[in-house]
Amino acid sequence: MSTPIGFLSAVAIVFGLVWLYVNGYTFAPVYRKAFYTLIGRAKDPRVYDEGTAVADGELPVIDVLLPAYDESETIGYSIRALRAAEYPTEKLRVHVVVEASDQTTRGTLSQLKRRYDFREIVVPPSYPGTPNKPRALNYAFERTTGDIVGVIDAEDVVAPELFRQVVCALVDGDHDYVQGRLDMENEDDGLLNTLFRGEYGFWYGMIIPSYFRVGYPVPLGGTTNFATRAVLEAAAAKRLERFGSPWNDAERETLAETGSAGVVPWDPRNVTEDFELGLLLWETGYSMAMVTAVTREESPIGLNGWVRQRTRWQKGKLFTLSQRLRYPPAGIRRKVHIYTQSAMPHLGPINVVGILLVLIYARLVGFLAAPVVAVVLLIGLSMAIQQMVMHTVGYWQVTDNRGLIRIVRATITFVSVPLYWVLQWGADVRAFVQLGFGHLAWEKTSHEGRHVDTADPAAVGSVLSIGGFQVIVAETADGWTWMVNDTDDTVAQATGPFPSEADARAGAELFGESLAIAVGSGSVFEIGMSDPGWTWHLVADEERIAVAPTHQSSVEDSLESVGRVQSAAGLAVLRADPTRERQPDTSEREPERVTPVEP
């Protein structure tokens, strides 16, 4: 055997063994979990799919931390879903954690406070550390007192049953921390988003439950995880004891000045704080549970956002590895698990290299020349194909599509997974380079609320909550119309039907323009009495363009109605809704003109 061929064979056998180890580590729990199912042990008592039996008056207080940066487009979705949860409002405390400089998100929060009960926690610039999610969480943690602390991302829509399942796990089941399921719903935004949804279906439907079932450490998701306050405080103390303080002397003085003790349940230097915390809790011996409630998330739109997010994930894992190498876990078992999960890149890139190696080896050497090498490589290849199948099954299980669309997208998912692996490879290399050059900053991923179906009444409510108001253009039996909604109430509507949707939109735009300059520039509100009661009209250049949706019992009520409409100036957004019927103008005679109302 020539030297190049011998070298290639050596490389093939070494890489093939690594390939087998990584795949074996990943999928052995899946096989074991499947075996448990075959022998009738499918049910894991640590997985909770029902709510607690604890009476409302005895439920623990849950502090939900919503770290938000540049999330004005989505924060309303999350807050509304939290406030619609099946848990007493007074015992579910919502804390939106923002940076002082994030004026856009803070402006949105000021609007949302009119409608929802939540607290805004502003992280001061003087608080030590680079602005990122774990830093914000640590700051907020010291300013809450609830029995249970949870993290929900600012774009997430939680399931109503989530919190009662969490209490069932932590209180009834006496566990220490819990993780919920996640689903990246916006698969319609492109192939990358479809593949992402399939990957999350594969990860949270197969891998994570299997890891959990067999006793592997489970890397927590960045959202929908909860722990008792006592456990997080103990984890923070353990972190300081083992890894040392992340703060220098000057920063500790600053902490004291801001009234902070410097408690760090989350590592403020790690951009994948959820992954690291999951490993730390497992290492420390705390008891984990899982709940079946699914949180709806949004995957990044476009390749750039996807790469930035994946780079951050992998960079945080590598940072965790470097930390654990300096402060090794105790015992062989802990070392194997912690080092493997921290060092292992995405499994996809390993599969890509393995497949290329199989093709090169078959071409240059031939499998018959070295049967042992051939067996190792072919087993790795079969496991790569297995992952393609599982990725596809993951998509099949979570997608909302049915029929032909589901079949077509599942097929596309299967054949596109290798391309997805190549992209993962790029993100892994980028993460390694950034960490090597000491670039530890958080790379922000933008969200647009694409995972929320705006045809869903609950989703519409979320959209309303973002801007405060919404202009709906709708088709009725008489033609097209528009209306201004505030939550579930119509506060203004067109005076009559329009012949087309374009005309209705033009009328709505005229309303918005007139509203912004009402009184003093040719636009006035007229308030008067008609037979059913008091009403108002908005008149621009002697043309009536809007009317109150209902009559009021007094002039004061009409004045209040006008005030609500004026508040909509500059806030409303257009939304087509052909299912919404217009409320007819029921005024029977011209209202008496009274003094125009100043906005």
mmCIF file of C-alpha atoms in Angstrom, residues 54-348:
data_model
loop_
_atom_site.group_PDB
_atom_site.id
_atom_site.type_symbol
_atom_site.label_atom_id
_atom_site.label_comp_id
_atom_site.label_asym_id
_atom_site.label_seq_id
_atom_site.Cartn_x
_atom_site.Cartn_y
_atom_site.Cartn_z
ATOM 1 C CA VAL A 54 -52.850 23.039 44.165
ATOM 2 C CA ALA A 55 -55.679 25.484 44.879
ATOM 3 C CA ASP A 56 -55.337 28.975 43.413
ATOM 4 C CA GLY A 57 -54.928 30.551 46.814
ATOM 5 C CA GLU A 58 -51.967 28.323 47.613
ATOM 6 C CA LEU A 59 -50.141 28.557 44.287
ATOM 7 C CA PRO A 60 -46.557 29.844 44.441
ATOM 8 C CA VAL A 61 -45.595 33.219 43.026
ATOM 9 C CA ILE A 62 -43.824 32.908 39.670
ATOM 10 C CA ASP A 63 -41.497 35.661 38.460
ATOM 11 C CA VAL A 64 -41.263 35.581 34.665
ATOM 12 C CA LEU A 65 -38.230 37.404 33.291
ATOM 13 C CA LEU A 66 -38.572 38.682 29.712
ATOM 14 C CA PRO A 67 -35.207 40.034 28.577
ATOM 15 C CA ALA A 68 -35.923 42.314 25.631
ATOM 16 C CA TYR A 69 -33.603 44.303 23.417
ATOM 17 C CA ASP A 70 -34.902 45.919 20.236
ATOM 18 C CA GLU A 71 -38.070 43.822 20.467
ATOM 19 C CA SER A 72 -40.758 46.457 19.899
ATOM 20 C CA GLU A 73 -42.250 44.378 17.090
ATOM 21 C CA THR A 74 -42.826 41.284 19.198
ATOM 22 C CA ILE A 75 -42.937 42.063 22.908
ATOM 23 C CA GLY A 76 -46.706 42.576 22.810
ATOM 24 C CA TYR A 77 -47.242 39.004 21.652
ATOM 25 C CA SER A 78 -45.370 37.634 24.621
ATOM 26 C CA ILE A 79 -46.975 39.841 27.251
ATOM 27 C CA ARG A 80 -50.479 39.192 25.975
ATOM 28 C CA ALA A 81 -49.917 35.420 25.966
ATOM 29 C CA LEU A 82 -48.557 35.553 29.503
ATOM 30 C CA ARG A 83 -51.537 37.528 30.709
ATOM 31 C CA ALA A 84 -53.874 35.031 29.038
ATOM 32 C CA ALA A 85 -52.242 32.117 30.869
ATOM 33 C CA GLU A 86 -54.260 29.882 33.165
ATOM 34 C CA TYR A 87 -52.699 31.213 36.338
ATOM 35 C CA PRO A 88 -53.824 33.876 38.831
ATOM 36 C CA THR A 89 -52.637 37.284 37.648
ATOM 37 C CA GLU A 90 -51.504 38.360 41.089
ATOM 38 C CA LYS A 91 -49.264 35.282 41.344
ATOM 39 C CA LEU A 92 -47.771 35.513 37.867
ATOM 40 C CA ARG A 93 -45.454 38.495 37.897
ATOM 41 C CA VAL A 94 -44.223 39.573 34.486
ATOM 42 C CA HIS A 95 -40.948 41.524 34.426
ATOM 43 C CA VAL A 96 -39.741 42.938 31.109
ATOM 44 C CA VAL A 97 -35.995 43.547 31.400
ATOM 45 C CA VAL A 98 -34.647 46.236 29.068
ATOM 46 C CA GLU A 99 -31.490 48.247 28.554
ATOM 47 C CA ALA A 100 -31.687 51.932 29.420
ATOM 48 C CA SER A 101 -30.653 52.878 25.876
ATOM 49 C CA ASP A 102 -33.365 50.811 24.154
ATOM 50 C CA GLN A 103 -35.797 53.668 23.670
ATOM 51 C CA THR A 104 -37.788 51.915 20.936
ATOM 52 C CA THR A 105 -38.756 48.950 23.089
ATOM 53 C CA ARG A 106 -39.331 51.169 26.104
ATOM 54 C CA GLY A 107 -41.648 53.366 24.080
ATOM 55 C CA THR A 108 -43.679 50.323 23.120
ATOM 56 C CA LEU A 109 -43.805 49.206 26.743
ATOM 57 C CA SER A 110 -45.238 52.564 27.768
ATOM 58 C CA GLN A 111 -48.158 51.894 25.422
ATOM 59 C CA LEU A 112 -48.599 48.327 26.635
ATOM 60 C CA LYS A 113 -48.802 49.426 30.254
ATOM 61 C CA ARG A 114 -52.203 50.942 29.517
ATOM 62 C CA ARG A 115 -53.502 47.470 28.848
ATOM 63 C CA TYR A 116 -51.433 44.859 30.655
ATOM 64 C CA ASP A 117 -50.093 44.416 34.141
ATOM 65 C CA PHE A 118 -46.317 44.026 34.045
ATOM 66 C CA ARG A 119 -43.200 45.605 35.480
ATOM 67 C CA GLU A 120 -40.413 47.199 33.483
ATOM 68 C CA ILE A 121 -36.932 46.590 34.903
ATOM 69 C CA VAL A 122 -34.302 48.870 33.375
ATOM 70 C CA VAL A 123 -30.693 47.694 33.534
ATOM 71 C CA PRO A 124 -28.596 50.804 34.234
ATOM 72 C CA PRO A 125 -25.517 51.430 32.073
ATOM 73 C CA SER A 126 -23.423 51.429 35.251
ATOM 74 C CA TYR A 127 -24.243 47.775 35.964
ATOM 75 C CA PRO A 128 -21.008 45.858 35.235
ATOM 76 C CA GLY A 129 -20.569 43.739 32.161
ATOM 77 C CA THR A 130 -21.217 43.903 28.447
ATOM 78 C CA PRO A 131 -24.940 44.301 27.678
ATOM 79 C CA ASN A 132 -26.335 40.859 26.924
ATOM 80 C CA LYS A 133 -29.086 38.509 28.011
ATOM 81 C CA PRO A 134 -27.406 36.810 31.024
ATOM 82 C CA ARG A 135 -26.323 40.186 32.398
ATOM 83 C CA ALA A 136 -29.910 41.431 32.195
ATOM 84 C CA LEU A 137 -31.232 38.254 33.817
ATOM 85 C CA ASN A 138 -28.813 38.527 36.724
ATOM 86 C CA TYR A 139 -29.767 42.149 37.335
ATOM 87 C CA ALA A 140 -33.477 41.341 37.290
ATOM 88 C CA PHE A 141 -33.087 38.239 39.447
ATOM 89 C CA GLU A 142 -31.957 40.340 42.401
ATOM 90 C CA ARG A 143 -34.989 42.578 42.004
ATOM 91 C CA THR A 144 -37.608 39.860 42.202
ATOM 92 C CA THR A 145 -38.762 37.718 45.104
ATOM 93 C CA GLY A 146 -41.043 35.016 43.679
ATOM 94 C CA ASP A 147 -40.817 31.375 44.727
ATOM 95 C CA ILE A 148 -40.176 30.274 41.137
ATOM 96 C CA VAL A 149 -38.197 32.135 38.465
ATOM 97 C CA GLY A 150 -38.645 31.522 34.748
ATOM 98 C CA VAL A 151 -37.187 32.891 31.520
ATOM 99 C CA ILE A 152 -39.321 33.614 28.465
ATOM 100 C CA ASP A 153 -37.902 35.234 25.345
ATOM 101 C CA ALA A 154 -39.465 38.492 24.228
ATOM 102 C CA GLU A 155 -40.906 37.069 20.995
ATOM 103 C CA ASP A 156 -42.360 33.902 22.514
ATOM 104 C CA VAL A 157 -46.018 32.943 22.780
ATOM 105 C CA VAL A 158 -46.479 30.566 25.701
ATOM 106 C CA ALA A 159 -49.203 27.950 26.046
ATOM 107 C CA PRO A 160 -51.959 28.812 28.559
ATOM 108 C CA GLU A 161 -51.343 25.621 30.543
ATOM 109 C CA LEU A 162 -47.582 26.173 30.926
ATOM 110 C CA PHE A 163 -47.449 27.570 34.447
ATOM 111 C CA ARG A 164 -49.738 25.026 36.068
ATOM 112 C CA GLN A 165 -47.601 22.273 34.537
ATOM 113 C CA VAL A 166 -44.490 23.991 35.899
ATOM 114 C CA VAL A 167 -45.971 24.093 39.405
ATOM 115 C CA CYS A 168 -46.997 20.451 39.087
ATOM 116 C CA ALA A 169 -43.370 19.570 38.316
ATOM 117 C CA LEU A 170 -41.643 21.812 40.854
ATOM 118 C CA VAL A 171 -44.126 21.693 43.738
ATOM 119 C CA ASP A 172 -46.185 18.523 43.366
ATOM 120 C CA GLY A 173 -43.256 16.554 41.912
ATOM 121 C CA ASP A 174 -40.621 18.198 44.126
ATOM 122 C CA HIS A 175 -38.174 18.761 41.260
ATOM 123 C CA ASP A 176 -35.671 21.610 41.127
ATOM 124 C CA TYR A 177 -35.875 22.915 37.573
ATOM 125 C CA VAL A 178 -37.944 22.306 34.468
ATOM 126 C CA GLN A 179 -37.783 22.758 30.694
ATOM 127 C CA GLY A 180 -40.703 23.136 28.284
ATOM 128 C CA ARG A 181 -40.955 22.287 24.587
ATOM 129 C CA LEU A 182 -40.182 24.812 21.853
ATOM 130 C CA ASP A 183 -41.419 25.078 18.284
ATOM 131 C CA MET A 184 -40.144 27.418 15.560
ATOM 132 C CA GLU A 185 -43.444 27.993 13.803
ATOM 133 C CA ASN A 186 -42.660 30.328 10.905
ATOM 134 C CA GLU A 187 -41.834 27.635 8.357
ATOM 135 C CA ASP A 188 -43.578 29.599 5.589
ATOM 136 C CA ASP A 189 -40.739 32.139 5.489
ATOM 137 C CA GLY A 190 -38.496 29.964 3.352
ATOM 138 C CA LEU A 191 -36.547 26.730 3.078
ATOM 139 C CA LEU A 192 -34.183 27.658 5.904
ATOM 140 C CA ASN A 193 -37.127 28.235 8.248
ATOM 141 C CA THR A 194 -38.732 24.945 7.230
ATOM 142 C CA LEU A 195 -35.482 23.117 7.953
ATOM 143 C CA PHE A 196 -35.171 24.963 11.267
ATOM 144 C CA ARG A 197 -38.647 23.848 12.286
ATOM 145 C CA GLY A 198 -37.800 20.266 11.408
ATOM 146 C CA GLU A 199 -34.579 20.518 13.387
ATOM 147 C CA TYR A 200 -36.431 21.760 16.477
ATOM 148 C CA GLY A 201 -39.007 19.018 16.023
ATOM 149 C CA PHE A 202 -36.153 16.498 15.895
ATOM 150 C CA TRP A 203 -34.325 18.099 18.841
ATOM 151 C CA TYR A 204 -37.223 18.714 21.230
ATOM 152 C CA GLY A 205 -39.277 15.756 20.073
ATOM 153 C CA MET A 206 -36.533 13.105 20.071
ATOM 154 C CA ILE A 207 -33.074 14.111 21.293
ATOM 155 C CA ILE A 208 -33.868 16.180 24.395
ATOM 156 C CA PRO A 209 -36.519 13.746 25.738
ATOM 157 C CA SER A 210 -34.102 10.859 25.132
ATOM 158 C CA TYR A 211 -31.191 12.618 26.835
ATOM 159 C CA PHE A 212 -33.491 13.354 29.751
ATOM 160 C CA ARG A 213 -34.841 9.817 29.980
ATOM 161 C CA VAL A 214 -31.439 8.129 30.205
ATOM 162 C CA GLY A 215 -29.800 10.634 32.562
ATOM 163 C CA TYR A 216 -27.674 12.695 30.177
ATOM 164 C CA PRO A 217 -27.196 16.372 31.011
ATOM 165 C CA VAL A 218 -29.843 18.385 29.178
ATOM 166 C CA PRO A 219 -28.760 21.765 27.772
ATOM 167 C CA LEU A 220 -31.580 24.147 28.621
ATOM 168 C CA GLY A 221 -33.307 26.136 25.920
ATOM 169 C CA GLY A 222 -32.981 29.899 26.088
ATOM 170 C CA THR A 223 -36.644 30.133 27.015
ATOM 171 C CA THR A 224 -39.411 28.300 28.859
ATOM 172 C CA ASN A 225 -37.179 27.071 31.640
ATOM 173 C CA PHE A 226 -37.989 27.527 35.318
ATOM 174 C CA ALA A 227 -36.321 26.826 38.640
ATOM 175 C CA THR A 228 -37.027 27.492 42.259
ATOM 176 C CA ARG A 229 -35.372 30.625 43.554
ATOM 177 C CA ALA A 230 -33.455 28.604 46.135
ATOM 178 C CA VAL A 231 -31.927 26.417 43.412
ATOM 179 C CA LEU A 232 -30.822 29.403 41.329
ATOM 180 C CA GLU A 233 -29.304 31.076 44.381
ATOM 181 C CA ALA A 234 -27.437 27.877 45.225
ATOM 182 C CA ALA A 235 -26.268 27.535 41.603
ATOM 183 C CA ALA A 236 -24.987 31.115 41.706
ATOM 184 C CA ALA A 237 -23.044 30.374 44.887
ATOM 185 C CA LYS A 238 -21.646 27.201 43.321
ATOM 186 C CA ARG A 239 -20.578 29.157 40.242
ATOM 187 C CA LEU A 240 -18.651 31.688 42.325
ATOM 188 C CA GLU A 241 -17.059 28.956 44.417
ATOM 189 C CA ARG A 242 -15.939 26.929 41.429
ATOM 190 C CA PHE A 243 -15.163 29.464 38.709
ATOM 191 C CA GLY A 244 -14.518 32.607 40.727
ATOM 192 C CA SER A 245 -16.257 35.953 40.497
ATOM 193 C CA PRO A 246 -16.846 37.445 37.039
ATOM 194 C CA TRP A 247 -16.427 40.890 38.622
ATOM 195 C CA ASN A 248 -13.193 42.714 39.434
ATOM 196 C CA ASP A 249 -12.786 44.951 42.485
ATOM 197 C CA ALA A 250 -13.992 48.091 40.719
ATOM 198 C CA GLU A 251 -17.042 46.284 39.372
ATOM 199 C CA ARG A 252 -17.877 44.939 42.809
ATOM 200 C CA GLU A 253 -17.846 48.501 44.132
ATOM 201 C CA THR A 254 -20.190 49.509 41.331
ATOM 202 C CA LEU A 255 -22.493 46.620 42.185
ATOM 203 C CA ALA A 256 -22.700 47.830 45.756
ATOM 204 C CA GLU A 257 -23.547 51.330 44.543
ATOM 205 C CA THR A 258 -26.436 49.967 42.450
ATOM 206 C CA GLY A 259 -27.754 47.933 45.363
ATOM 207 C CA SER A 260 -26.707 44.613 43.826
ATOM 208 C CA ALA A 261 -24.981 41.717 45.536
ATOM 209 C CA GLY A 262 -23.569 40.353 42.274
ATOM 210 C CA VAL A 263 -25.566 37.104 42.288
ATOM 211 C CA VAL A 264 -24.936 35.246 39.008
ATOM 212 C CA PRO A 265 -27.300 32.328 38.333
ATOM 213 C CA TRP A 266 -26.397 32.926 34.670
ATOM 214 C CA ASP A 267 -22.793 33.367 33.553
ATOM 215 C CA PRO A 268 -22.673 36.986 32.296
ATOM 216 C CA ARG A 269 -19.690 36.212 30.044
ATOM 217 C CA ASN A 270 -21.305 33.276 28.231
ATOM 218 C CA VAL A 271 -23.469 34.096 25.214
ATOM 219 C CA THR A 272 -25.129 30.675 25.521
ATOM 220 C CA GLU A 273 -26.005 31.023 29.186
ATOM 221 C CA ASP A 274 -28.866 28.519 28.933
ATOM 222 C CA PHE A 275 -26.590 25.713 27.718
ATOM 223 C CA GLU A 276 -24.064 26.339 30.489
ATOM 224 C CA LEU A 277 -26.687 26.600 33.243
ATOM 225 C CA GLY A 278 -28.212 23.272 32.209
ATOM 226 C CA LEU A 279 -24.827 21.585 32.532
ATOM 227 C CA LEU A 280 -24.099 23.255 35.877
ATOM 228 C CA LEU A 281 -27.423 22.178 37.385
ATOM 229 C CA TRP A 282 -26.849 18.610 36.166
ATOM 230 C CA GLU A 283 -23.284 18.582 37.512
ATOM 231 C CA THR A 284 -24.513 19.831 40.876
ATOM 232 C CA GLY A 285 -27.042 17.016 41.109
ATOM 233 C CA TYR A 286 -30.309 18.912 40.925
ATOM 234 C CA SER A 287 -33.474 17.128 39.818
ATOM 235 C CA MET A 288 -34.886 18.066 36.418
ATOM 236 C CA ALA A 289 -38.401 17.692 35.035
ATOM 237 C CA MET A 290 -39.982 18.426 31.674
ATOM 238 C CA VAL A 291 -43.411 19.752 30.740
ATOM 239 C CA THR A 292 -45.277 19.178 27.500
ATOM 240 C CA ALA A 293 -46.586 22.737 27.058
ATOM 241 C CA VAL A 294 -45.217 24.115 23.782
ATOM 242 C CA THR A 295 -43.876 27.653 23.426
ATOM 243 C CA ARG A 296 -44.169 29.117 19.948
ATOM 244 C CA GLU A 297 -41.050 30.858 18.673
ATOM 245 C CA GLU A 298 -39.830 32.555 15.520
ATOM 246 C CA SER A 299 -36.734 31.417 13.648
ATOM 247 C CA PRO A 300 -34.538 34.128 12.074
ATOM 248 C CA ILE A 301 -35.571 35.506 8.712
ATOM 249 C CA GLY A 302 -32.806 35.132 6.146
ATOM 250 C CA LEU A 303 -29.398 33.507 6.124
ATOM 251 C CA ASN A 304 -27.585 36.336 7.900
ATOM 252 C CA GLY A 305 -29.761 36.165 11.010
ATOM 253 C CA TRP A 306 -29.567 32.374 11.053
ATOM 254 C CA VAL A 307 -25.746 32.375 10.846
ATOM 255 C CA ARG A 308 -25.451 34.998 13.586
ATOM 256 C CA GLN A 309 -27.687 32.998 15.900
ATOM 257 C CA ARG A 310 -25.876 29.707 15.235
ATOM 258 C CA THR A 311 -22.502 31.362 15.670
ATOM 259 C CA ARG A 312 -23.571 32.614 19.084
ATOM 260 C CA TRP A 313 -24.825 29.176 20.123
ATOM 261 C CA GLN A 314 -21.604 27.441 19.134
ATOM 262 C CA LYS A 315 -19.408 30.187 20.563
ATOM 263 C CA GLY A 316 -21.122 29.786 23.927
ATOM 264 C CA LYS A 317 -20.559 26.030 23.851
ATOM 265 C CA LEU A 318 -16.869 26.487 23.094
ATOM 266 C CA PHE A 319 -16.598 29.068 25.878
ATOM 267 C CA THR A 320 -18.158 26.521 28.234
ATOM 268 C CA LEU A 321 -15.612 23.927 27.099
ATOM 269 C CA SER A 322 -12.666 26.249 27.734
ATOM 270 C CA GLN A 323 -14.051 27.057 31.175
ATOM 271 C CA ARG A 324 -14.568 23.388 32.073
ATOM 272 C CA LEU A 325 -11.087 22.489 30.873
ATOM 273 C CA ARG A 326 -9.698 25.022 33.335
ATOM 274 C CA TYR A 327 -12.059 23.851 36.080
ATOM 275 C CA PRO A 328 -12.646 20.153 35.292
ATOM 276 C CA PRO A 329 -15.819 18.369 36.364
ATOM 277 C CA ALA A 330 -15.453 15.731 39.067
ATOM 278 C CA GLY A 331 -15.466 12.107 37.929
ATOM 279 C CA ILE A 332 -15.109 10.352 34.582
ATOM 280 C CA ARG A 333 -18.844 10.293 33.837
ATOM 281 C CA ARG A 334 -19.229 14.042 34.279
ATOM 282 C CA LYS A 335 -16.118 14.729 32.221
ATOM 283 C CA VAL A 336 -17.320 12.555 29.337
ATOM 284 C CA HIS A 337 -20.720 14.215 29.164
ATOM 285 C CA ILE A 338 -19.622 17.810 29.736
ATOM 286 C CA TYR A 339 -16.656 17.672 27.374
ATOM 287 C CA THR A 340 -18.581 15.840 24.666
ATOM 288 C CA GLN A 341 -21.559 18.194 24.650
ATOM 289 C CA SER A 342 -19.368 21.306 24.870
ATOM 290 C CA ALA A 343 -16.797 20.239 22.280
ATOM 291 C CA MET A 344 -19.161 18.658 19.803
ATOM 292 C CA PRO A 345 -20.031 21.020 16.970
ATOM 293 C CA HIS A 346 -23.245 20.632 15.098
ATOM 294 C CA LEU A 347 -23.558 16.969 14.161
ATOM 295 C CA GLY A 348 -24.279 17.993 10.569
#
